[in-house]
CSV table of C-alpha atoms and ligand atoms in Angstrom, one decimal:
chain,number,residue,atom,x,y,z
A,1083,MET,CA,0.0,0.0,0.0
A,1084,ASP,CA,1.5,3.4,-0.9
A,1085,ALA,CA,1.6,6.4,1.4
A,1086,ILE,CA,-1.6,8.0,0.1
A,1087,GLU,CA,-3.5,4.8,0.5
A,1088,THR,CA,-2.4,4.3,4.1
A,1089,VAL,CA,-3.6,7.8,5.1
A,1090,ILE,CA,-6.9,7.1,3.4
A,1091,THR,CA,-7.2,3.8,5.1
A,1092,ASP,CA,-6.3,5.1,8.6
A,1093,LEU,CA,-9.0,7.8,8.3
A,1094,GLU,CA,-11.5,5.3,7.0
A,1095,ILE,CA,-12.3,7.4,4.0
A,1096,THR,CA,-14.4,5.3,1.6
A,1097,TYR,CA,-12.2,4.1,-1.2
A,1098,GLU,CA,-14.3,5.1,-4.2
A,1099,PRO,CA,-12.4,6.5,-7.1
A,1100,THR,CA,-15.4,8.3,-8.6
A,1101,ASN,CA,-16.3,10.0,-5.2
A,1102,ILE,CA,-15.4,13.7,-5.3
A,1103,TYR,CA,-14.2,13.8,-1.7
A,1104,TYR,CA,-11.9,10.9,-2.3
A,1105,GLN,CA,-10.6,12.5,-5.5
A,1106,THR,CA,-10.0,15.8,-3.8
A,1107,ILE,CA,-8.1,14.3,-0.9
A,1108,HIS,CA,-6.1,12.2,-3.3
A,1109,SER,CA,-5.0,15.4,-5.2
A,1110,VAL,CA,-4.0,17.0,-1.9
A,1111,LEU,CA,-2.1,13.9,-0.7
A,1112,ASP,CA,-0.4,13.5,-4.1
A,1113,ALA,CA,1.0,17.1,-3.8
A,1114,ALA,CA,1.8,16.4,-0.2
A,1115,GLU,CA,4.1,13.5,-1.3
A,1116,LEU,CA,5.9,15.8,-3.7
A,1117,ILE,CA,6.9,18.2,-0.9
A,1118,GLU,CA,7.3,15.5,1.7
A,1119,LEU,CA,4.7,16.9,4.0
A,1120,PRO,CA,4.9,15.2,7.5
A,1121,ARG,CA,2.4,12.4,7.9
A,1122,ARG,CA,0.6,14.1,10.9
A,1123,LEU,CA,-0.2,17.0,8.6
A,1124,LYS,CA,-1.5,14.7,5.9
A,1125,LEU,CA,-3.8,13.1,8.5
A,1126,ILE,CA,-5.1,16.5,9.7
A,1127,LEU,CA,-5.7,17.8,6.1
A,1128,ALA,CA,-7.3,14.6,4.9
A,1129,GLN,CA,-10.4,15.2,7.0
A,1130,PRO,CA,-12.5,18.3,7.9
A,1131,LYS,CA,-12.3,19.6,11.4
A,1132,ASN,CA,-16.1,19.9,11.8
A,1133,GLU,CA,-19.1,18.7,9.8
A,1134,LEU,CA,-22.5,20.1,10.6
A,1135,ILE,CA,-25.8,18.9,9.2
A,1136,VAL,CA,-29.0,20.7,10.0
A,1137,HIS,CA,-32.6,19.8,9.2
A,1138,PHE,CA,-35.1,22.6,9.3
A,1139,PRO,CA,-38.7,23.2,8.3
A,1140,VAL,CA,-39.8,26.3,6.2
A,1141,ARG,CA,-43.3,27.5,5.6
A,1142,MET,CA,-44.2,27.6,1.9
A,1143,ASP,CA,-46.4,30.4,0.4
A,1144,ASN,CA,-49.3,28.0,0.3
A,1145,GLY,CA,-49.2,27.4,4.0
A,1146,SER,CA,-47.6,23.9,3.9
A,1147,PHE,CA,-44.2,23.1,5.4
A,1148,SER,CA,-41.2,21.6,3.7
A,1149,LEU,CA,-38.2,20.1,5.4
A,1150,PHE,CA,-34.7,21.0,4.2
A,1151,LYS,CA,-31.2,19.6,4.8
A,1152,GLY,CA,-28.3,22.1,5.2
A,1153,TYR,CA,-24.6,21.7,5.7
A,1154,ARG,CA,-21.6,23.6,6.9
A,1155,VAL,CA,-18.3,21.9,6.7
A,1156,GLN,CA,-15.2,23.6,8.3
A,1157,HIS,CA,-12.2,21.9,6.9
A,1158,ASN,CA,-9.2,23.7,8.4
A,1159,ASN,CA,-8.5,27.1,10.3
A,1160,ILE,CA,-4.8,27.0,10.9
A,1161,LEU,CA,-4.5,30.2,8.7
A,1162,GLY,CA,-7.5,32.1,10.1
A,1163,SER,CA,-11.3,32.1,10.2
A,1164,TYR,CA,-13.0,29.4,8.2
A,1165,LYS,CA,-14.1,30.9,4.8
A,1166,GLY,CA,-16.2,29.6,1.9
A,1167,GLY,CA,-19.4,29.9,0.0
A,1168,ILE,CA,-23.0,28.6,0.6
A,1169,ARG,CA,-24.5,26.6,-2.3
A,1170,TYR,CA,-28.1,26.2,-3.0
A,1171,HIS,CA,-28.5,23.2,-5.3
A,1172,HIS,CA,-30.6,20.1,-5.5
A,1173,ASP,CA,-27.5,17.9,-5.8
A,1174,VAL,CA,-25.5,18.9,-2.7
A,1175,SER,CA,-24.4,16.1,-0.5
A,1176,LEU,CA,-22.0,15.8,2.5
A,1177,ASP,CA,-19.1,14.5,0.5
A,1178,HIS,CA,-19.5,17.2,-2.1
A,1179,ILE,CA,-19.5,20.0,0.5
A,1180,LYS,CA,-16.5,18.3,2.3
A,1181,ALA,CA,-14.5,18.3,-1.0
A,1182,LEU,CA,-15.4,21.9,-1.7
A,1183,ALA,CA,-14.4,22.9,1.9
A,1184,ALA,CA,-11.0,21.2,1.5
A,1185,ILE,CA,-10.5,23.0,-1.8
A,1186,MET,CA,-11.3,26.3,0.0
A,1187,THR,CA,-8.5,25.6,2.5
A,1188,MET,CA,-6.1,25.1,-0.4
A,1189,LYS,CA,-7.4,28.2,-2.4
A,1190,CYS,CA,-7.0,30.5,0.7
A,1191,ALA,CA,-3.6,29.1,1.5
A,1192,LEU,CA,-2.4,29.4,-2.1
A,1193,VAL,CA,-3.1,33.2,-2.2
A,1194,GLN,CA,-1.9,33.4,1.5
A,1195,LEU,CA,-5.1,34.9,2.7
A,1196,PRO,CA,-5.6,34.9,6.5
A,1197,PHE,CA,-8.5,32.4,6.1
A,1198,GLY,CA,-9.0,28.7,6.4
A,1199,GLY,CA,-11.5,26.7,4.3
A,1200,ALA,CA,-15.2,25.8,4.7
A,1201,LYS,CA,-18.2,25.3,2.5
A,1202,GLY,CA,-21.9,25.0,3.1
A,1203,GLY,CA,-25.1,24.4,1.3
A,1204,VAL,CA,-28.8,23.6,1.3
A,1205,LYS,CA,-30.2,20.8,-0.8
A,1206,VAL,CA,-32.8,22.8,-2.7
A,1207,ASP,CA,-33.5,24.0,-6.2
A,1208,PRO,CA,-33.6,27.8,-5.7
A,1209,HIS,CA,-35.4,28.4,-9.0
A,1210,ALA,CA,-38.3,26.3,-7.7
A,1211,HIS,CA,-39.0,28.7,-4.9
A,1212,THR,CA,-40.5,32.2,-4.6
A,1213,HIS,CA,-38.7,35.2,-3.2
A,1214,SER,CA,-40.5,34.9,0.1
A,1215,GLU,CA,-39.8,31.1,0.4
A,1216,LEU,CA,-36.1,31.8,-0.3
A,1217,THR,CA,-36.1,34.5,2.4
A,1218,ALA,CA,-37.6,32.2,5.0
A,1219,LEU,CA,-35.3,29.3,4.0
A,1220,THR,CA,-32.2,31.5,4.3
A,1221,ARG,CA,-33.2,33.0,7.6
A,1222,ARG,CA,-34.1,29.7,9.1
A,1223,PHE,CA,-30.8,28.1,7.8
A,1224,THR,CA,-28.7,31.0,9.2
A,1225,SER,CA,-30.4,30.7,12.7
A,1226,ALA,CA,-29.8,26.9,12.6
A,1227,LEU,CA,-26.2,27.5,12.0
A,1228,GLY,CA,-26.2,29.6,15.2
A,1229,THR,CA,-22.7,30.3,16.6
A,1230,ASN,CA,-21.1,28.0,14.1
A,1231,ILE,CA,-20.6,31.1,11.9
A,1232,GLY,CA,-19.3,34.5,12.9
A,1233,PRO,CA,-17.2,37.4,11.6
A,1234,ALA,CA,-14.1,36.1,13.4
A,1235,TYR,CA,-14.9,32.4,13.2
A,1236,ASP,CA,-16.5,31.3,9.9
A,1237,ILE,CA,-17.5,33.7,7.1
A,1238,PRO,CA,-19.9,32.4,4.4
A,1239,ALA,CA,-20.2,33.9,0.9
A,1240,PRO,CA,-22.1,33.3,-2.3
A,1241,ASP,CA,-21.6,30.1,-4.4
A,1242,VAL,CA,-23.7,28.3,-7.0
A,1243,GLY,CA,-27.4,29.2,-6.5
A,1244,THR,CA,-26.8,32.0,-4.0
A,1245,ASN,CA,-26.2,35.7,-4.5
A,1246,ALA,CA,-25.8,39.1,-2.8
A,1247,GLN,CA,-29.5,39.3,-1.7
A,1248,ILE,CA,-29.2,35.9,0.0
A,1249,MET,CA,-26.0,37.2,1.8
A,1250,ALA,CA,-27.9,40.3,2.9
A,1251,TRP,CA,-30.6,38.0,4.5
A,1252,MET,CA,-27.9,35.9,6.2
A,1253,ALA,CA,-26.2,39.0,7.6
A,1254,ASP,CA,-29.4,40.6,8.8
A,1255,THR,CA,-30.5,37.3,10.5
A,1256,TYR,CA,-27.2,36.9,12.2
A,1257,MET,CA,-27.3,40.6,13.4
A,1258,ASN,CA,-30.8,40.0,14.8
A,1259,VAL,CA,-30.3,36.7,16.6
A,1260,HIS,CA,-27.0,37.6,18.4
A,1261,GLU,CA,-26.2,39.7,21.4
A,1262,PRO,CA,-26.3,43.4,21.0
A,1263,HIS,CA,-22.5,43.8,21.4
A,1264,GLU,CA,-21.9,41.5,18.4
A,1265,ARG,CA,-24.4,43.3,16.1
A,1266,LEU,CA,-22.2,46.2,15.1
A,1267,ASP,CA,-19.6,43.9,13.6
A,1268,GLY,CA,-22.3,41.3,12.5
A,1269,GLY,CA,-22.4,42.4,8.9
A,1270,SER,CA,-18.9,41.0,8.2
A,1271,VAL,CA,-20.3,37.5,9.1
A,1272,VAL,CA,-20.7,37.0,5.3
A,1273,THR,CA,-19.1,38.5,2.3
A,1274,GLY,CA,-20.5,39.0,-1.2
A,1275,LYS,CA,-23.2,41.4,0.2
A,1276,PRO,CA,-24.9,44.1,-1.8
A,1277,LEU,CA,-22.9,47.2,-2.2
A,1278,ALA,CA,-25.4,49.3,-0.3
A,1279,PHE,CA,-25.1,46.9,2.7
A,1280,GLY,CA,-21.4,46.5,3.3
A,1281,GLY,CA,-20.6,44.9,0.0
A,1282,CYS,CA,-17.4,45.5,-2.0
A,1283,HIS,CA,-17.0,47.1,-5.5
A,1284,GLY,CA,-16.1,44.4,-8.0
A,1285,ARG,CA,-17.1,41.4,-5.8
A,1286,GLU,CA,-19.7,40.2,-8.3
A,1287,LYS,CA,-17.2,40.0,-11.2
A,1288,ALA,CA,-14.3,39.1,-8.9
A,1289,THR,CA,-13.9,35.4,-9.8
A,1290,GLY,CA,-14.2,36.1,-13.6
A,1291,GLN,CA,-11.7,39.0,-13.2
A,1292,GLY,CA,-9.3,36.7,-11.4
A,1293,VAL,CA,-9.6,34.1,-14.2
A,1294,VAL,CA,-8.8,36.9,-16.7
A,1295,PHE,CA,-5.8,38.1,-14.7
A,1296,VAL,CA,-4.3,34.6,-14.7
A,1297,ILE,CA,-4.8,34.2,-18.5
A,1298,GLU,CA,-3.3,37.6,-19.1
A,1299,ASP,CA,-0.2,36.6,-17.1
A,1300,LEU,CA,0.3,33.1,-18.5
A,1301,ILE,CA,-0.5,33.2,-22.3
A,1302,PRO,CA,1.9,35.7,-23.8
A,1303,GLU,CA,4.9,33.5,-23.1
A,1304,MET,CA,3.0,30.6,-24.6
A,1305,GLY,CA,2.7,32.5,-27.9
A,1306,PHE,CA,-0.8,33.9,-27.6
A,1307,ARG,CA,-2.2,37.4,-27.6
A,1308,LEU,CA,-5.2,38.1,-25.5
A,1309,ASP,CA,-6.8,40.4,-28.1
A,1310,GLN,CA,-6.6,37.5,-30.7
A,1311,VAL,CA,-7.5,34.4,-28.8
A,1312,THR,CA,-10.6,32.4,-29.3
A,1313,PHE,CA,-12.4,30.7,-26.4
A,1314,SER,CA,-15.4,28.6,-25.4
A,1315,LEU,CA,-17.2,28.5,-22.1
A,1316,VAL,CA,-19.1,25.8,-20.2
A,1317,GLY,CA,-21.5,27.7,-17.9
A,1318,TYR,CA,-22.8,31.2,-18.2
A,1319,GLY,CA,-23.6,32.0,-14.6
A,1320,ASN,CA,-21.6,34.4,-12.5
A,1321,VAL,CA,-18.2,33.1,-13.3
A,1322,GLY,CA,-18.8,32.1,-16.9
A,1323,SER,CA,-20.5,35.3,-17.9
A,1324,TRP,CA,-18.1,37.6,-16.3
A,1325,THR,CA,-15.1,35.7,-17.7
A,1326,GLY,CA,-16.8,35.9,-21.1
A,1327,ARG,CA,-17.5,39.6,-20.9
A,1328,LEU,CA,-14.1,40.6,-19.5
A,1329,LEU,CA,-12.3,38.5,-22.1
A,1330,ALA,CA,-14.4,39.9,-24.9
A,1331,GLU,CA,-13.7,43.5,-23.6
A,1332,ARG,CA,-10.0,42.7,-24.2
A,1333,GLY,CA,-10.7,41.7,-27.8
A,1334,ALA,CA,-10.9,37.9,-27.4
A,1335,THR,CA,-13.5,36.0,-29.5
A,1336,LEU,CA,-16.2,33.8,-27.8
A,1337,ARG,CA,-16.9,31.0,-30.2
A,1338,ALA,CA,-19.2,28.6,-28.2
A,1339,VAL,CA,-21.1,28.4,-24.9
A,1340,MET,CA,-22.9,25.5,-23.3
A,1341,ASP,CA,-25.1,25.4,-20.2
A,1342,HIS,CA,-27.9,23.3,-18.8
A,1343,THR,CA,-30.3,24.6,-21.4
A,1344,GLY,CA,-28.2,23.8,-24.5
A,1345,ALA,CA,-25.1,24.7,-26.6
A,1346,ILE,CA,-24.7,27.6,-29.1
A,1347,GLY,CA,-21.8,28.6,-31.4
A,1348,HIS,CA,-20.8,31.1,-33.9
A,1349,ALA,CA,-17.5,31.0,-35.8
A,1350,ARG,CA,-17.2,34.9,-36.0
A,1351,GLY,CA,-18.1,35.3,-32.3
A,1352,ILE,CA,-20.9,35.6,-29.8
A,1353,ASP,CA,-21.6,39.0,-28.2
A,1354,ALA,CA,-20.8,38.2,-24.5
A,1355,GLU,CA,-22.8,41.2,-23.2
A,1356,LYS,CA,-25.9,40.5,-25.2
A,1357,LEU,CA,-25.7,36.8,-24.2
A,1358,ALA,CA,-25.5,37.9,-20.5
A,1359,ASP,CA,-28.7,39.9,-20.9
A,1360,HIS,CA,-30.4,36.9,-22.7
A,1361,VAL,CA,-29.4,34.6,-19.9
A,1362,LEU,CA,-30.8,37.0,-17.3
A,1363,GLN,CA,-34.1,37.2,-19.1
A,1364,THR,CA,-34.6,33.5,-20.1
A,1365,GLY,CA,-32.5,31.5,-17.6
A,1366,GLY,CA,-30.1,30.0,-20.1
A,1367,VAL,CA,-28.1,30.3,-23.4
A,1368,ALA,CA,-30.6,28.3,-25.5
A,1369,ASP,CA,-32.5,30.2,-28.2
A,1370,PHE,CA,-30.0,33.1,-28.2
A,1371,PRO,CA,-30.9,34.7,-31.5
A,1372,ASP,CA,-27.4,35.8,-32.6
A,1373,ALA,CA,-25.8,32.3,-32.6
A,1374,ASP,CA,-26.6,28.8,-33.9
A,1375,PRO,CA,-27.7,25.9,-31.7
A,1376,ILE,CA,-25.1,23.1,-31.7
A,1377,SER,CA,-24.9,19.7,-30.3
A,1378,GLU,CA,-23.0,18.9,-27.1
A,1379,ARG,CA,-20.4,16.9,-29.1
A,1380,ASP,CA,-19.9,19.8,-31.5
A,1381,PHE,CA,-19.6,22.2,-28.6
A,1382,TYR,CA,-16.6,20.2,-27.1
A,1383,ARG,CA,-15.1,19.8,-30.6
A,1384,THR,CA,-15.1,23.6,-31.3
A,1385,ASP,CA,-11.7,24.7,-32.4
A,1386,VAL,CA,-10.6,27.3,-29.8
A,1387,ASP,CA,-7.4,28.5,-28.1
A,1388,LEU,CA,-8.9,28.4,-24.6
A,1389,PHE,CA,-11.5,26.0,-23.3
A,1390,ILE,CA,-12.9,27.4,-20.1
A,1391,PRO,CA,-15.2,25.2,-17.9
A,1392,ALA,CA,-17.0,27.6,-15.5
A,1393,ALA,CA,-19.8,25.3,-14.3
A,1394,LEU,CA,-20.2,22.5,-11.8
A,1395,GLU,CA,-17.5,20.1,-10.6
A,1396,GLN,CA,-16.4,17.0,-12.6
A,1397,MET,CA,-18.1,18.0,-15.9
A,1398,ILE,CA,-15.2,17.0,-18.0
A,1399,ASP,CA,-14.7,13.3,-17.9
A,1400,ILE,CA,-12.5,11.2,-20.2
A,1401,GLU,CA,-15.3,11.2,-22.9
A,1402,GLN,CA,-15.4,15.0,-23.1
A,1403,ALA,CA,-11.6,15.3,-22.8
A,1404,GLN,CA,-11.2,13.1,-25.9
A,1405,LEU,CA,-13.3,15.6,-27.9
A,1406,LEU,CA,-11.5,18.7,-26.9
A,1407,ASN,CA,-9.9,20.8,-29.7
A,1408,CYS,CA,-8.2,23.6,-27.6
A,1409,LYS,CA,-4.7,24.7,-26.9
A,1410,ILE,CA,-5.1,25.5,-23.2
A,1411,LEU,CA,-7.8,24.4,-20.6
A,1412,VAL,CA,-8.6,27.1,-18.1
A,1413,GLU,CA,-10.3,25.8,-15.0
A,1414,ALA,CA,-12.6,28.6,-14.0
A,1415,GLY,CA,-15.0,26.4,-11.9
A,1416,ASN,CA,-13.9,24.2,-9.0
A,1417,THR,CA,-12.4,20.8,-10.1
A,1418,PRO,CA,-14.1,20.7,-13.5
A,1419,CYS,CA,-12.1,17.7,-14.6
A,1420,THR,CA,-12.2,14.2,-13.2
A,1421,PRO,CA,-8.8,12.7,-12.4
A,1422,ALA,CA,-9.2,10.4,-15.4
A,1423,ALA,CA,-9.8,13.4,-17.7
A,1424,GLU,CA,-6.8,15.2,-16.2
A,1425,ILE,CA,-4.4,12.2,-16.7
A,1426,TYR,CA,-5.6,11.9,-20.3
A,1427,LEU,CA,-5.1,15.7,-20.9
A,1428,ASN,CA,-1.7,15.6,-19.2
A,1429,ASN,CA,-0.6,12.7,-21.3
A,1430,HIS,CA,-1.6,14.7,-24.4
A,1431,ASP,CA,0.4,17.7,-23.2
A,1432,LEU,CA,-2.5,20.0,-22.9
A,1433,PRO,CA,-1.6,22.8,-20.5
A,1434,ILE,CA,-4.1,23.2,-17.7
A,1435,PHE,CA,-4.4,26.4,-15.6
A,1436,PRO,CA,-5.6,25.0,-12.2
A,1437,ALA,CA,-8.8,25.9,-10.6
A,1438,ILE,CA,-7.5,26.9,-7.1
A,1439,LEU,CA,-5.4,29.5,-8.9
A,1440,CYS,CA,-7.8,30.6,-11.6
A,1441,ASN,CA,-10.9,31.0,-9.4
A,1442,ALA,CA,-9.3,32.4,-6.3
A,1443,GLY,CA,-10.3,36.0,-7.3
A,1444,GLY,CA,-13.7,35.5,-5.6
A,1445,VAL,CA,-12.4,34.7,-2.2
A,1446,THR,CA,-9.7,37.3,-2.5
A,1447,VAL,CA,-12.1,40.1,-3.1
A,1448,SER,CA,-14.2,38.6,-0.2
A,1449,TYR,CA,-11.1,39.2,1.9
A,1450,PHE,CA,-11.1,42.8,0.8
A,1451,GLU,CA,-14.8,43.1,1.7
A,1452,TRP,CA,-14.2,41.6,5.2
A,1453,LYS,CA,-11.2,43.9,5.7
A,1454,GLN,CA,-13.2,47.0,4.7
A,1455,ASN,CA,-16.1,46.1,7.0
A,1456,ARG,CA,-13.8,45.5,9.9
A,1457,GLN,CA,-11.9,48.8,9.3
A,1458,ALA,CA,-15.1,50.8,8.4
A,1459,GLU,CA,-13.6,51.7,5.0
A,1460,VAL,CA,-14.9,51.7,1.4
A,1461,TRP,CA,-12.5,51.2,-1.4
A,1462,ASP,CA,-13.3,52.2,-5.0
A,1463,LEU,CA,-13.3,49.8,-7.9
A,1464,ALA,CA,-9.9,50.9,-9.2
A,1465,ASP,CA,-8.3,50.1,-5.8
A,1466,VAL,CA,-10.1,46.6,-5.6
A,1467,ASP,CA,-9.0,45.8,-9.2
A,1468,ALA,CA,-5.4,47.0,-8.6
A,1469,GLN,CA,-5.1,44.9,-5.3
A,1470,LEU,CA,-6.7,41.9,-6.9
A,1471,LYS,CA,-4.3,42.1,-9.9
A,1472,LYS,CA,-1.4,42.3,-7.6
A,1473,MET,CA,-2.4,39.3,-5.5
A,1474,MET,CA,-3.3,37.2,-8.5
A,1475,SER,CA,-0.1,38.0,-10.3
A,1476,ARG,CA,2.0,37.3,-7.3
A,1477,THR,CA,0.3,33.9,-6.8
A,1478,THR,CA,0.5,33.0,-10.5
A,1479,ALA,CA,4.2,33.7,-10.5
A,1480,ARG,CA,4.7,31.5,-7.5
A,1481,VAL,CA,2.8,28.6,-9.0
A,1482,LYS,CA,4.8,28.9,-12.3
A,1483,ALA,CA,8.1,28.9,-10.4
A,1484,ARG,CA,7.1,25.9,-8.3
A,1485,ALA,CA,6.0,23.9,-11.4
A,1486,ARG,CA,9.4,24.6,-12.9
A,1487,SER,CA,11.4,23.7,-9.8
A,1488,LEU,CA,9.5,20.5,-9.2
A,1489,ASN,CA,9.1,19.7,-12.9
A,1490,CYS,CA,5.4,19.0,-12.2
A,1491,SER,CA,2.0,20.2,-13.6
A,1492,MET,CA,0.6,23.6,-12.6
A,1493,HIS,CA,-2.2,21.7,-10.8
A,1494,GLN,CA,0.3,19.9,-8.5
A,1495,ALA,CA,2.4,23.1,-8.2
A,1496,ALA,CA,-0.6,25.1,-6.9
A,1497,TYR,CA,-1.4,22.4,-4.3
A,1498,CYS,CA,2.3,22.3,-3.3
A,1499,GLU,CA,2.4,26.1,-2.8
A,1500,ALA,CA,-0.7,26.0,-0.7
A,1501,LEU,CA,0.5,23.0,1.4
A,1502,ASP,CA,3.9,24.6,2.0
A,1503,HIS,CA,2.4,27.7,3.5
A,1504,ILE,CA,0.1,25.6,5.7
A,1505,ARG,CA,3.1,23.5,6.8
A,1506,GLN,CA,5.0,26.7,7.7
A,1507,VAL,CA,2.2,27.9,9.9
A,1508,TYR,CA,1.7,24.5,11.6
A,1509,GLU,CA,5.5,24.5,12.3
A,1510,LEU,CA,5.3,28.0,13.8
A,1511,ARG,CA,2.1,27.4,15.8
A,1512,GLY,CA,2.6,23.8,16.8
A,1513,ILE,CA,-0.2,21.5,17.6
A,1514,PHE,CA,-2.3,22.4,20.7
A,1515,PRO,CA,-1.7,21.8,23.7
B,2048,LIG,N1,-17.8,30.4,-3.4
B,2048,LIG,C1,-16.6,31.1,-3.8
B,2048,LIG,C2,-15.5,30.1,-4.0
B,2048,LIG,O1,-15.7,28.9,-4.2
B,2048,LIG,C3,-16.2,32.3,-2.9
B,2048,LIG,C4,-15.9,31.9,-1.6
B,2048,LIG,C5,-15.7,33.2,-0.6
B,2048,LIG,O2,-15.7,34.3,-1.2
B,2048,LIG,O3,-15.6,33.0,0.5
B,2048,LIG,O4,-14.3,30.5,-4.1
């Protein structure tokens, strides 16, 4: 049995190669091997510190009650308060949230933010509920989380299916159910709030903006010019649409897009702004008048420089990977490729810009928001963008240098960078008592 398998066996993690938690921990342990992380740290990082599951009833508009299941997993807080989004999706499960919490630990450590990693979610289809039902659900979930979240302990944020309005309800609920002396600071219990209620300029576009900064830094030396590249996107939600619009603004051509409603393509380019309006009005990319409907197979086979998955996890399996006709894969969503797809693409020398680097812009601007809330400051958009650019470029340069020194993939290099920082802090702090 190799070193990775012994950790997995010791912690009684289910050995199931298609399970996302197993896959995530395998990636972490694989990088841990490369930098010879001590076994005690491997054991600590291979499991979350806390896993909370809550069940709560919510009154529906018709007077009936529905019961919901919510999660908050706190993976690690050696670097600071737990941090990570809240997802509303019908497919969330404990293992899924555990994997995403571990990824948050890696992402925050990679950028060297003073945060640990967490993730939460409610098993619900937010589109199937009215505004008032979502308000009640969010308030009841927040109160069920109780003191498990807090501005100096665990700080949620938006994720798939949640947005600034939901963060506002969370913050308001937290401020109302806690002691008066905690209320003043209470707003910073969540980030990604609306601008008028303690939010940060540029937070909505932050993840897409971070993706674009990484592309901007890495492609010139690979022989590409940003104003001439072509790209395709999987997903046109927050991350996909902002990545699309910001790349188009810099002259890049969006050739194809796919989401849950269908796939569209246009050789001369799709107007990213108009498509964002269409998605806002109709809920998806299907039937966009200024592009042609294409099959899923043709979407993956579209000839582009950058293929950018910005949707749910594990969308690209070996079957999709074999169809790709791109020069670079940019992981804008969390773990969009299965390990099998990644091995296949590595074997075919396709460069992959790793997710924990590419999509770290969101949590980085969340950090700026939290900092502004705590210091009673308001930064303007130019300051936010400049700070984000600085942090993303610094991090990208470290990942590149590490990949070179270890002669490994950028994906492994990003995990090694994150783990090395965590190791350093564990060595300084020691293990209590
Ligand atoms: N949900 C986002 C992510 O996965 C943002 C997390 C945050 O801002 O705390 O990175």
